[in-house]
Amino acid sequence: MRFAVSPMWQVGSSVRLLASGGADPVHRRWVEQVRPRVAAAGLDKAWLAELIPPSGYAPDFLNPAPAGPAPTLAEELAAVVACPADRVRKDLDHLAHHTGGIGPGLRSLYADPRRHLARVAEEIETYWELALAPYWARIRTVLEADVLYRARQVSQYGAGRLLDELHPQVSWSDDVLRLLRWPRSLSRETAGAGLLLIPSAFKGPGLSTRIAPPDPPQLAYRARGTGTLWERRTVTRTAALAAVLGRARTLLLTELETPATTTELAHRTGISKAGVSQNLTALRDAGFVSAHRAGRSVLYARTSVGESVLAAGHGQGH
């Protein structure tokens, strides 16, 4: 049994959240920022929209078994593109069974998986840059904290306690893992070896599974701490940080609580666009911010390094 922080599980569950049209109070701020970008790029009517319906089954080939504890998006996309054609067609048949049929886009994928999987991967990369990359430092922190908490559970109380407390649909007793409301039984021989536990920041309350032998079964669940993911973090006591970085750069780093363009930052801070651009370049070169293409604009976001610097500044006096 092992854990993995999987970018593709965040892609799938976040696409589903955007498509559902629901007003999830936890993710409202994220949805309000991201949904217009995704629509402007036409992604709400492209491959992903067909592959991941608002509820129910989504093709297993979109969630290859992570080879390590923290695969990159590029590594997972390489596994998606390398998926055998018969596996892709089997998953699309299953999707058609659940949705009542597939549209012309997925019919072309069915006819020539090798050619069109590369295009699906390109679309996923675009979606990632628009919807997840600007927020990844914050998302990854929540996911890694979940894994650390559960690893401590195992070390202190054993794997049985972990599995019993992982999710209301999961229980462990008499060396048997039970999934409530799962339609069929699975044996070690038919389910694949091992077990992969995947925390997700965007999942709803339910449990998601991927059973695709010979890969190990995957259980994806809502990560602890998701409820605080988008809470505004008040930053105070920045005088000491400004003495090192300068007032303008400290102000910009503070304003990047929400990813923003150069124009938006100039409007918020009163710094000229040229000044914002110059200071963002310095912050990016230092690894404090990252830049992400969003159509014709570029979104800037704090990195984990930038988050740590602000947190350290918060802990100091004036």
Tab-separated table of C-alpha atoms in Angstrom:
chain	number	residue	atom	x	y	z
A	1	MET	CA	0.000	0.000	0.000
A	2	ARG	CA	1.329	3.425	-0.909
A	3	PHE	CA	0.224	7.027	-1.461
A	4	ALA	CA	0.670	9.211	-4.530
A	5	VAL	CA	0.037	12.892	-5.239
A	6	SER	CA	-1.295	12.627	-8.791
A	7	PRO	CA	-1.733	15.677	-11.068
A	8	MET	CA	-4.106	13.759	-13.355
A	9	TRP	CA	-6.497	12.977	-10.503
A	10	GLN	CA	-6.641	16.729	-9.811
A	11	VAL	CA	-7.300	17.368	-13.510
A	12	GLY	CA	-10.170	14.913	-13.698
A	13	SER	CA	-11.901	15.887	-10.465
A	14	SER	CA	-11.539	19.623	-11.146
A	15	VAL	CA	-12.913	19.290	-14.695
A	16	ARG	CA	-15.877	17.432	-13.230
A	17	LEU	CA	-16.398	20.162	-10.649
A	18	LEU	CA	-16.428	22.883	-13.327
A	19	ALA	CA	-18.795	20.865	-15.532
A	20	SER	CA	-21.249	20.066	-12.745
A	21	GLY	CA	-22.489	23.652	-12.528
A	22	GLY	CA	-22.945	23.193	-8.800
A	23	ALA	CA	-22.120	25.868	-6.260
A	24	ASP	CA	-19.589	24.026	-4.096
A	25	PRO	CA	-18.951	26.600	-1.344
A	26	VAL	CA	-15.423	25.275	-0.735
A	27	HIS	CA	-14.271	25.919	-4.291
A	28	ARG	CA	-16.439	28.928	-5.177
A	29	ARG	CA	-13.515	31.378	-5.428
A	30	TRP	CA	-11.536	29.010	-7.639
A	31	VAL	CA	-14.532	28.260	-9.889
A	32	GLU	CA	-15.313	31.966	-10.344
A	33	GLN	CA	-11.747	32.650	-11.440
A	34	VAL	CA	-11.179	29.581	-13.600
A	35	ARG	CA	-14.488	28.873	-15.346
A	36	PRO	CA	-14.311	32.010	-17.596
A	37	ARG	CA	-10.726	31.166	-18.631
A	38	VAL	CA	-11.641	27.587	-19.501
A	39	ALA	CA	-14.677	28.739	-21.494
A	40	ALA	CA	-12.658	31.420	-23.333
A	41	ALA	CA	-10.185	28.721	-24.407
A	42	GLY	CA	-13.047	26.534	-25.682
A	43	LEU	CA	-12.138	23.713	-23.306
A	44	ASP	CA	-15.677	23.408	-21.998
A	45	LYS	CA	-16.666	21.974	-25.405
A	46	ALA	CA	-13.547	19.971	-26.285
A	47	TRP	CA	-12.053	16.540	-25.558
A	48	LEU	CA	-12.059	16.793	-21.778
A	49	ALA	CA	-15.698	17.867	-21.664
A	50	GLU	CA	-16.640	14.691	-23.524
A	51	LEU	CA	-14.273	12.401	-21.662
A	52	ILE	CA	-15.241	13.542	-18.159
A	53	PRO	CA	-19.010	13.900	-17.684
A	54	PRO	CA	-20.367	15.822	-14.677
A	55	SER	CA	-20.956	12.549	-12.829
A	56	GLY	CA	-20.460	8.835	-13.226
A	57	TYR	CA	-17.757	6.943	-15.061
A	58	ALA	CA	-14.679	8.578	-16.596
A	59	PRO	CA	-12.186	6.563	-18.689
A	60	ASP	CA	-9.556	4.753	-16.633
A	61	PHE	CA	-6.793	5.517	-19.132
A	62	LEU	CA	-6.852	9.128	-17.893
A	63	ASN	CA	-5.518	7.958	-14.516
A	64	PRO	CA	-2.488	5.734	-15.127
A	65	ALA	CA	-0.989	4.164	-12.015
A	66	PRO	CA	1.582	6.644	-10.627
A	67	ALA	CA	5.049	5.111	-10.712
A	68	GLY	CA	6.198	7.068	-7.650
A	69	PRO	CA	4.847	9.162	-4.778
A	70	ALA	CA	4.802	12.467	-6.715
A	71	PRO	CA	4.741	12.043	-10.515
A	72	THR	CA	4.854	15.144	-12.675
A	73	LEU	CA	2.068	16.010	-15.097
A	74	ALA	CA	4.470	15.291	-17.983
A	75	GLU	CA	5.145	11.786	-16.656
A	76	GLU	CA	1.468	11.006	-16.288
A	77	LEU	CA	0.628	12.412	-19.728
A	78	ALA	CA	3.346	10.242	-21.258
A	79	ALA	CA	1.593	7.218	-19.740
A	80	VAL	CA	-1.770	8.416	-21.082
A	81	VAL	CA	-0.369	8.807	-24.608
A	82	ALA	CA	1.271	5.358	-24.397
A	83	CYS	CA	-1.972	3.621	-23.400
A	84	PRO	CA	-2.682	0.650	-25.719
A	85	ALA	CA	-5.399	1.224	-28.306
A	86	ASP	CA	-7.504	-1.707	-27.124
A	87	ARG	CA	-7.505	-0.300	-23.570
A	88	VAL	CA	-8.666	3.113	-24.858
A	89	ARG	CA	-11.463	1.539	-26.899
A	90	LYS	CA	-12.582	-0.615	-23.961
A	91	ASP	CA	-12.832	2.460	-21.735
A	92	LEU	CA	-14.714	4.419	-24.408
A	93	ASP	CA	-17.159	1.519	-24.819
A	94	HIS	CA	-17.722	1.640	-21.065
A	95	LEU	CA	-18.223	5.422	-21.199
A	96	ALA	CA	-20.741	5.062	-24.051
A	97	HIS	CA	-22.639	2.468	-22.022
A	98	HIS	CA	-22.959	4.893	-19.103
A	99	THR	CA	-23.719	8.052	-21.102
A	100	GLY	CA	-25.835	6.613	-23.899
A	101	GLY	CA	-23.237	7.158	-26.605
A	102	ILE	CA	-20.193	9.232	-27.497
A	103	GLY	CA	-19.913	12.283	-29.723
A	104	PRO	CA	-17.912	12.793	-32.931
A	105	GLY	CA	-14.756	13.835	-31.093
A	106	LEU	CA	-14.585	10.640	-29.074
A	107	ARG	CA	-15.562	8.571	-32.097
A	108	SER	CA	-12.445	9.861	-33.849
A	109	LEU	CA	-10.402	8.992	-30.736
A	110	TYR	CA	-11.940	5.512	-30.828
A	111	ALA	CA	-11.006	5.090	-34.482
A	112	ASP	CA	-7.373	6.212	-34.072
A	113	PRO	CA	-6.249	6.343	-30.423
A	114	ARG	CA	-2.549	6.646	-31.222
A	115	ARG	CA	-3.050	9.818	-33.242
A	116	HIS	CA	-5.625	11.542	-31.049
A	117	LEU	CA	-4.279	10.727	-27.582
A	118	ALA	CA	-1.460	13.182	-28.284
A	119	ARG	CA	-4.071	15.870	-28.941
A	120	VAL	CA	-5.887	14.973	-25.724
A	121	ALA	CA	-2.595	15.370	-23.852
A	122	GLU	CA	-2.042	18.800	-25.428
A	123	GLU	CA	-5.497	19.888	-24.309
A	124	ILE	CA	-4.816	18.651	-20.774
A	125	GLU	CA	-1.605	20.695	-20.704
A	126	THR	CA	-3.574	23.792	-21.752
A	127	TYR	CA	-6.177	23.127	-19.081
A	128	TRP	CA	-3.449	22.669	-16.482
A	129	GLU	CA	-1.876	26.040	-17.290
A	130	LEU	CA	-5.234	27.808	-17.095
A	131	ALA	CA	-6.873	26.077	-14.155
A	132	LEU	CA	-4.330	24.383	-11.907
A	133	ALA	CA	-0.727	25.502	-12.423
A	134	PRO	CA	-1.245	28.995	-10.919
A	135	TYR	CA	-2.635	27.356	-7.769
A	136	TRP	CA	-0.471	24.240	-7.657
A	137	ALA	CA	1.784	25.346	-4.786
A	138	ARG	CA	-1.264	25.736	-2.542
A	139	ILE	CA	-2.979	22.557	-3.780
A	140	ARG	CA	0.143	20.429	-3.418
A	141	THR	CA	0.660	21.665	0.151
A	142	VAL	CA	-2.804	20.371	1.119
A	143	LEU	CA	-2.240	17.026	-0.617
A	144	GLU	CA	1.191	16.487	0.908
A	145	ALA	CA	-0.120	17.393	4.364
A	146	ASP	CA	-2.830	14.753	3.964
A	147	VAL	CA	-0.261	12.103	3.039
A	148	LEU	CA	1.960	13.075	5.988
A	149	TYR	CA	-0.968	12.834	8.413
A	150	ARG	CA	-1.949	9.390	7.163
A	151	ALA	CA	1.635	8.140	7.106
A	152	ARG	CA	1.818	9.041	10.792
A	153	GLN	CA	-1.394	7.102	11.370
A	154	VAL	CA	0.228	4.015	9.880
A	155	SER	CA	3.416	4.408	11.908
A	156	GLN	CA	1.542	4.956	15.192
A	157	TYR	CA	-1.532	2.739	14.877
A	158	GLY	CA	-1.073	0.500	11.835
A	159	ALA	CA	-2.622	0.303	8.376
A	160	GLY	CA	-5.943	-0.993	9.716
A	161	ARG	CA	-6.612	2.297	11.528
A	162	LEU	CA	-5.718	4.263	8.408
A	163	LEU	CA	-8.114	2.303	6.209
A	164	ASP	CA	-10.917	2.440	8.774
A	165	GLU	CA	-10.664	6.236	8.981
A	166	LEU	CA	-9.867	6.997	5.339
A	167	HIS	CA	-13.474	7.361	4.171
A	168	PRO	CA	-16.972	6.343	5.351
A	169	GLN	CA	-17.234	3.909	2.409
A	170	VAL	CA	-14.047	2.047	3.383
A	171	SER	CA	-13.556	-0.435	6.227
A	172	TRP	CA	-10.917	-2.997	7.143
A	173	SER	CA	-11.555	-6.122	9.219
A	174	ASP	CA	-10.426	-9.754	9.178
A	175	ASP	CA	-7.813	-8.938	6.526
A	176	VAL	CA	-10.524	-7.799	4.120
A	177	LEU	CA	-10.910	-4.300	2.651
A	178	ARG	CA	-14.594	-3.530	2.150
A	179	LEU	CA	-16.041	-0.791	-0.045
A	180	LEU	CA	-19.647	0.091	0.728
A	181	ARG	CA	-21.978	0.375	-2.261
A	182	TRP	CA	-19.362	-1.207	-4.543
A	183	PRO	CA	-21.293	-3.329	-7.089
A	184	ARG	CA	-18.992	-6.377	-7.176
A	185	SER	CA	-16.395	-8.185	-5.089
A	186	LEU	CA	-12.728	-8.058	-6.004
A	187	SER	CA	-10.104	-10.633	-5.164
A	188	ARG	CA	-6.367	-10.109	-4.999
A	189	GLU	CA	-6.053	-12.099	-8.240
A	190	THR	CA	-8.529	-9.962	-10.211
A	191	ALA	CA	-7.794	-6.511	-8.755
A	192	GLY	CA	-4.049	-6.231	-9.315
A	193	ALA	CA	-1.279	-6.238	-6.719
A	194	GLY	CA	-1.013	-3.590	-4.015
A	195	LEU	CA	-3.185	-0.564	-3.291
A	196	LEU	CA	-2.747	3.093	-4.278
A	197	LEU	CA	-4.327	5.822	-2.147
A	198	ILE	CA	-4.760	9.146	-3.967
A	199	PRO	CA	-5.763	12.340	-2.115
A	200	SER	CA	-7.676	14.861	-4.217
A	201	ALA	CA	-8.333	18.535	-3.556
A	202	PHE	CA	-11.396	18.695	-5.824
A	203	LYS	CA	-13.325	15.534	-5.104
A	204	GLY	CA	-16.771	15.622	-3.660
A	205	PRO	CA	-17.708	13.532	-0.633
A	206	GLY	CA	-17.757	10.237	-2.543
A	207	LEU	CA	-14.934	7.785	-3.102
A	208	SER	CA	-13.555	7.181	-6.619
A	209	THR	CA	-11.885	3.980	-7.743
A	210	ARG	CA	-9.811	2.787	-10.657
A	211	ILE	CA	-9.668	-0.977	-11.104
A	212	ALA	CA	-7.604	-1.815	-14.182
A	213	PRO	CA	-5.481	-4.966	-13.723
A	214	PRO	CA	-2.573	-5.559	-13.723
A	215	ASP	CA	-2.232	-2.071	-12.196
A	216	PRO	CA	-2.893	-1.819	-8.450
A	217	PRO	CA	-6.371	-0.573	-7.519
A	218	GLN	CA	-6.563	3.170	-6.900
A	219	LEU	CA	-8.780	4.778	-4.261
A	220	ALA	CA	-9.161	8.543	-4.630
A	221	TYR	CA	-10.619	10.453	-1.704
A	222	ARG	CA	-11.074	14.060	-0.598
A	223	ALA	CA	-7.917	15.303	1.121
A	224	ARG	CA	-7.980	16.614	4.669
A	225	GLY	CA	-7.709	20.397	4.782
A	226	THR	CA	-9.530	20.958	1.492
A	227	GLY	CA	-12.051	23.134	3.289
A	228	THR	CA	-9.370	25.751	3.978
A	229	LEU	CA	-7.759	25.601	0.539
A	230	TRP	CA	-9.034	28.950	-0.758
A	231	GLU	CA	-9.312	30.871	2.483
A	232	ARG	CA	-7.715	34.298	2.307
A	233	ARG	CA	-4.489	34.397	4.260
A	234	THR	CA	-3.978	37.715	5.986
A	235	VAL	CA	-0.358	38.813	5.738
A	236	THR	CA	0.880	41.259	8.351
A	237	ARG	CA	4.248	42.406	9.648
A	238	THR	CA	5.806	42.847	6.223
A	239	ALA	CA	8.161	45.647	7.234
A	240	ALA	CA	11.085	43.272	7.848
A	241	LEU	CA	10.466	41.559	4.514
A	242	ALA	CA	10.201	44.910	2.704
A	243	ALA	CA	13.600	45.871	4.110
A	244	VAL	CA	15.065	42.951	2.173
A	245	LEU	CA	12.883	42.730	-0.953
A	246	GLY	CA	11.762	46.331	-1.209
A	247	ARG	CA	8.282	47.731	-0.646
A	248	ALA	CA	7.022	47.190	-4.214
A	249	ARG	CA	8.097	43.551	-4.430
A	250	THR	CA	6.738	42.765	-1.005
A	251	LEU	CA	3.417	44.388	-1.943
A	252	LEU	CA	3.213	42.415	-5.192
A	253	LEU	CA	4.035	39.147	-3.433
A	254	THR	CA	1.305	39.872	-0.910
A	255	GLU	CA	-1.229	40.732	-3.639
A	256	LEU	CA	-0.597	37.389	-5.356
A	257	GLU	CA	-2.852	35.696	-2.835
A	258	THR	CA	-4.893	35.285	-6.037
A	259	PRO	CA	-3.088	34.749	-9.379
A	260	ALA	CA	-3.257	37.919	-11.453
A	261	THR	CA	-2.025	39.612	-14.621
A	262	THR	CA	0.338	42.582	-14.769
A	263	THR	CA	-2.596	44.906	-15.522
A	264	GLU	CA	-4.625	43.630	-12.571
A	265	LEU	CA	-1.668	44.031	-10.204
A	266	ALA	CA	-1.013	47.573	-11.438
A	267	HIS	CA	-4.667	48.441	-10.794
A	268	ARG	CA	-4.626	46.904	-7.297
A	269	THR	CA	-1.334	48.364	-6.123
A	270	GLY	CA	-1.049	51.691	-7.922
A	271	ILE	CA	2.366	50.692	-9.271
A	272	SER	CA	2.855	51.425	-12.984
A	273	LYS	CA	2.557	48.478	-15.376
A	274	ALA	CA	6.226	48.877	-16.265
A	275	GLY	CA	7.154	48.827	-12.590
A	276	VAL	CA	4.986	45.768	-11.947
A	277	SER	CA	6.566	43.962	-14.892
A	278	GLN	CA	10.102	44.788	-13.773
A	279	ASN	CA	9.503	43.673	-10.191
A	280	LEU	CA	7.680	40.507	-11.220
A	281	THR	CA	10.653	39.566	-13.388
A	282	ALA	CA	12.924	39.915	-10.355
A	283	LEU	CA	10.559	37.866	-8.179
A	284	ARG	CA	10.299	35.202	-10.867
A	285	ASP	CA	14.073	35.007	-11.278
A	286	ALA	CA	14.338	34.470	-7.511
A	287	GLY	CA	11.767	31.662	-7.645
A	288	PHE	CA	9.135	33.550	-5.628
A	289	VAL	CA	6.521	33.695	-8.416
A	290	SER	CA	5.688	31.690	-11.513
A	291	ALA	CA	4.123	32.740	-14.829
A	292	HIS	CA	1.360	30.877	-16.667
A	293	ARG	CA	-0.044	31.576	-20.124
A	294	ALA	CA	-3.798	32.211	-20.134
A	295	GLY	CA	-4.827	32.995	-23.706
A	296	ARG	CA	-3.266	36.327	-24.603
A	297	SER	CA	-2.487	37.140	-20.984
A	298	VAL	CA	0.042	35.835	-18.470
A	299	LEU	CA	-1.050	34.972	-14.941
A	300	TYR	CA	1.465	35.343	-12.133
A	301	ALA	CA	1.206	33.220	-8.992
A	302	ARG	CA	3.156	32.721	-5.792
A	303	THR	CA	5.308	29.616	-5.682
A	304	SER	CA	5.870	27.462	-2.594
A	305	VAL	CA	9.081	29.459	-2.056
A	306	GLY	CA	7.110	32.713	-2.126
A	307	GLU	CA	4.550	31.269	0.288
A	308	SER	CA	7.334	30.245	2.668
A	309	VAL	CA	8.964	33.687	2.528
A	310	LEU	CA	5.691	35.394	3.419
A	311	ALA	CA	5.045	32.895	6.197
A	312	ALA	CA	8.502	33.576	7.617
A	313	GLY	CA	7.912	37.332	7.409
A	314	HIS	CA	4.606	36.869	9.224
A	315	GLY	CA	6.462	35.237	12.087
A	316	GLN	CA	8.787	38.206	12.583
A	317	GLY	CA	8.076	41.498	14.283
A	318	HIS	CA	8.224	44.936	12.660
